[in-house]
Short mmCIF file of the C-alpha atoms (twelve columns), coordinates in Angstrom:
data_MODEL
# 
_entry.id   MODEL 
# 
loop_
_atom_site.group_PDB 
_atom_site.id 
_atom_site.type_symbol 
_atom_site.label_atom_id 
_atom_site.label_alt_id 
_atom_site.label_comp_id 
_atom_site.label_asym_id 
_atom_site.label_seq_id 
_atom_site.Cartn_x 
_atom_site.Cartn_y 
_atom_site.Cartn_z 
_atom_site.pdbx_PDB_model_num 
ATOM 1  C CA . MET A 1  -6.346  -47.662 -38.209 1 
ATOM 2  C CA . ARG A 2  -3.492  -45.618 -37.268 1 
ATOM 3  C CA . ASN A 3  -2.042  -44.737 -41.122 1 
ATOM 4  C CA . ILE A 4  -5.332  -43.328 -42.429 1 
ATOM 5  C CA . ASN A 5  -6.037  -39.258 -41.799 1 
ATOM 6  C CA . TRP A 6  -9.163  -38.797 -41.003 1 
ATOM 7  C CA . LEU A 7  -9.095  -35.138 -40.919 1 
ATOM 8  C CA . VAL A 8  -9.129  -35.179 -44.283 1 
ATOM 9  C CA . ARG A 9  -11.580 -37.928 -44.456 1 
ATOM 10 C CA . VAL A 10 -14.306 -35.796 -42.602 1 
ATOM 11 C CA . LYS A 11 -13.661 -33.089 -44.506 1 
ATOM 12 C CA . ASN A 12 -14.233 -35.311 -48.156 1 
ATOM 13 C CA . LYS A 13 -18.186 -35.208 -49.116 1 
ATOM 14 C CA . MET A 14 -17.814 -38.750 -51.162 1 
ATOM 15 C CA . PHE A 15 -16.632 -40.515 -47.609 1 
ATOM 16 C CA . TRP A 16 -19.809 -38.311 -45.746 1 
ATOM 17 C CA . ILE A 17 -22.107 -40.228 -49.920 1 
ATOM 18 C CA . SER A 18 -20.534 -43.668 -48.506 1 
ATOM 19 C CA . LEU A 19 -20.459 -43.839 -45.371 1 
ATOM 20 C CA . ILE A 20 -24.027 -42.792 -44.732 1 
ATOM 21 C CA . PRO A 21 -25.375 -45.155 -47.414 1 
ATOM 22 C CA . ALA A 22 -23.596 -48.327 -45.814 1 
ATOM 23 C CA . MET A 23 -24.243 -47.559 -41.633 1 
ATOM 24 C CA . ILE A 24 -28.221 -47.343 -43.513 1 
ATOM 25 C CA . VAL A 25 -27.478 -50.856 -44.120 1 
ATOM 26 C CA . LEU A 26 -25.639 -51.835 -41.150 1 
ATOM 27 C CA . ILE A 27 -28.415 -50.666 -39.527 1 
ATOM 28 C CA . GLN A 28 -31.394 -52.099 -40.885 1 
ATOM 29 C CA . THR A 29 -29.251 -56.038 -40.758 1 
ATOM 30 C CA . ILE A 30 -28.373 -55.422 -37.045 1 
ATOM 31 C CA . ALA A 31 -32.623 -54.483 -36.555 1 
ATOM 32 C CA . ALA A 32 -33.079 -57.608 -38.488 1 
ATOM 33 C CA . VAL A 33 -31.424 -59.985 -35.983 1 
ATOM 34 C CA . PHE A 34 -33.599 -58.812 -33.422 1 
ATOM 35 C CA . GLY A 35 -36.942 -58.834 -34.885 1 
ATOM 36 C CA . PHE A 36 -37.486 -55.611 -35.717 1 
ATOM 37 C CA . THR A 37 -38.250 -55.032 -39.474 1 
ATOM 38 C CA . ILE A 38 -40.713 -52.507 -41.594 1 
ATOM 39 C CA . ASP A 39 -43.754 -53.488 -42.782 1 
ATOM 40 C CA . LEU A 40 -43.206 -52.316 -46.250 1 
ATOM 41 C CA . SER A 41 -45.384 -53.230 -49.400 1 
ATOM 42 C CA . GLU A 42 -43.528 -55.319 -51.681 1 
ATOM 43 C CA . LEU A 43 -42.571 -52.393 -54.112 1 
ATOM 44 C CA . GLY A 44 -40.879 -50.820 -50.631 1 
ATOM 45 C CA . ASN A 45 -38.865 -53.957 -49.822 1 
ATOM 46 C CA . ASN A 46 -37.601 -53.964 -54.313 1 
ATOM 47 C CA . LEU A 47 -36.792 -50.397 -53.602 1 
ATOM 48 C CA . VAL A 48 -34.672 -50.766 -49.959 1 
ATOM 49 C CA . ASN A 49 -32.777 -53.841 -51.862 1 
ATOM 50 C CA . VAL A 50 -31.187 -52.265 -55.020 1 
ATOM 51 C CA . VAL A 51 -30.524 -49.276 -52.983 1 
ATOM 52 C CA . ASN A 52 -28.670 -51.806 -50.918 1 
ATOM 53 C CA . ALA A 53 -27.222 -53.618 -53.509 1 
ATOM 54 C CA . VAL A 54 -25.806 -49.666 -54.981 1 
ATOM 55 C CA . PHE A 55 -24.796 -49.554 -51.894 1 
ATOM 56 C CA . VAL A 56 -22.680 -52.309 -51.880 1 
ATOM 57 C CA . VAL A 57 -21.070 -51.428 -54.584 1 
ATOM 58 C CA . LEU A 58 -20.157 -48.159 -53.640 1 
ATOM 59 C CA . ALA A 59 -18.293 -49.814 -51.586 1 
ATOM 60 C CA . ILE A 60 -16.759 -52.398 -53.442 1 
ATOM 61 C CA . LEU A 61 -14.876 -49.827 -55.219 1 
ATOM 62 C CA . GLY A 62 -13.478 -48.537 -53.346 1 
ATOM 63 C CA . ILE A 63 -15.299 -45.076 -52.587 1 
ATOM 64 C CA . VAL A 64 -14.909 -46.216 -48.879 1 
ATOM 65 C CA . ILE A 65 -10.963 -47.240 -48.683 1 
ATOM 66 C CA . ASP A 66 -8.251  -46.063 -50.728 1 
ATOM 67 C CA . PRO A 67 -7.760  -47.192 -53.978 1 
ATOM 68 C CA . THR A 68 -4.499  -45.637 -55.219 1 
ATOM 69 C CA . THR A 69 -3.092  -47.469 -51.852 1 
ATOM 70 C CA . ALA A 70 -1.719  -51.264 -51.118 1 
ATOM 71 C CA . GLY A 71 -4.266  -52.465 -48.126 1 
ATOM 72 C CA . ALA A 72 -7.115  -50.026 -46.302 1 
ATOM 73 C CA . GLY A 73 -4.768  -47.369 -44.705 1 
ATOM 74 C CA . ASP A 74 -3.758  -43.987 -46.242 1 
ATOM 75 C CA . SER A 75 -0.380  -42.808 -48.301 1 
ATOM 76 C CA . GLU A 76 2.719   -41.180 -46.292 1 
ATOM 77 C CA . ASN A 77 2.052   -38.287 -48.919 1 
ATOM 78 C CA . ALA A 78 -2.210  -38.466 -47.775 1 
ATOM 79 C CA . MET A 79 -1.303  -38.254 -44.010 1 
ATOM 80 C CA . THR A 80 0.185   -34.875 -45.016 1 
ATOM 81 C CA . TYR A 81 -2.696  -33.660 -46.234 1 
ATOM 82 C CA . THR A 82 -5.266  -30.886 -44.709 1 
ATOM 83 C CA . GLU A 83 -7.571  -30.908 -46.851 1 
ATOM 84 C CA . PRO A 84 -9.023  -33.184 -49.435 1 
ATOM 85 C CA . LYS A 85 -6.968  -33.384 -53.113 1 
ATOM 86 C CA . ALA A 86 -8.350  -31.848 -55.683 1 
# 
């Protein structure tokens, strides 16, 4: 995790748009392991499944990981940024 310019990522709104839903999915999954469930109607359950699927697709598309570099780290050029590149 040394090769990721976290300062720039934190300043990028797309980082937050992908991180927050991913954390919600993680919390839902962990809560289910401990038997905590929210009693929703069938429609509510279906909506949750759709939202979860959208977040998984966003993660697969590389919203969280920089798809312009090999691996999970940022490029040497990206490590020099102080703001997200326009």
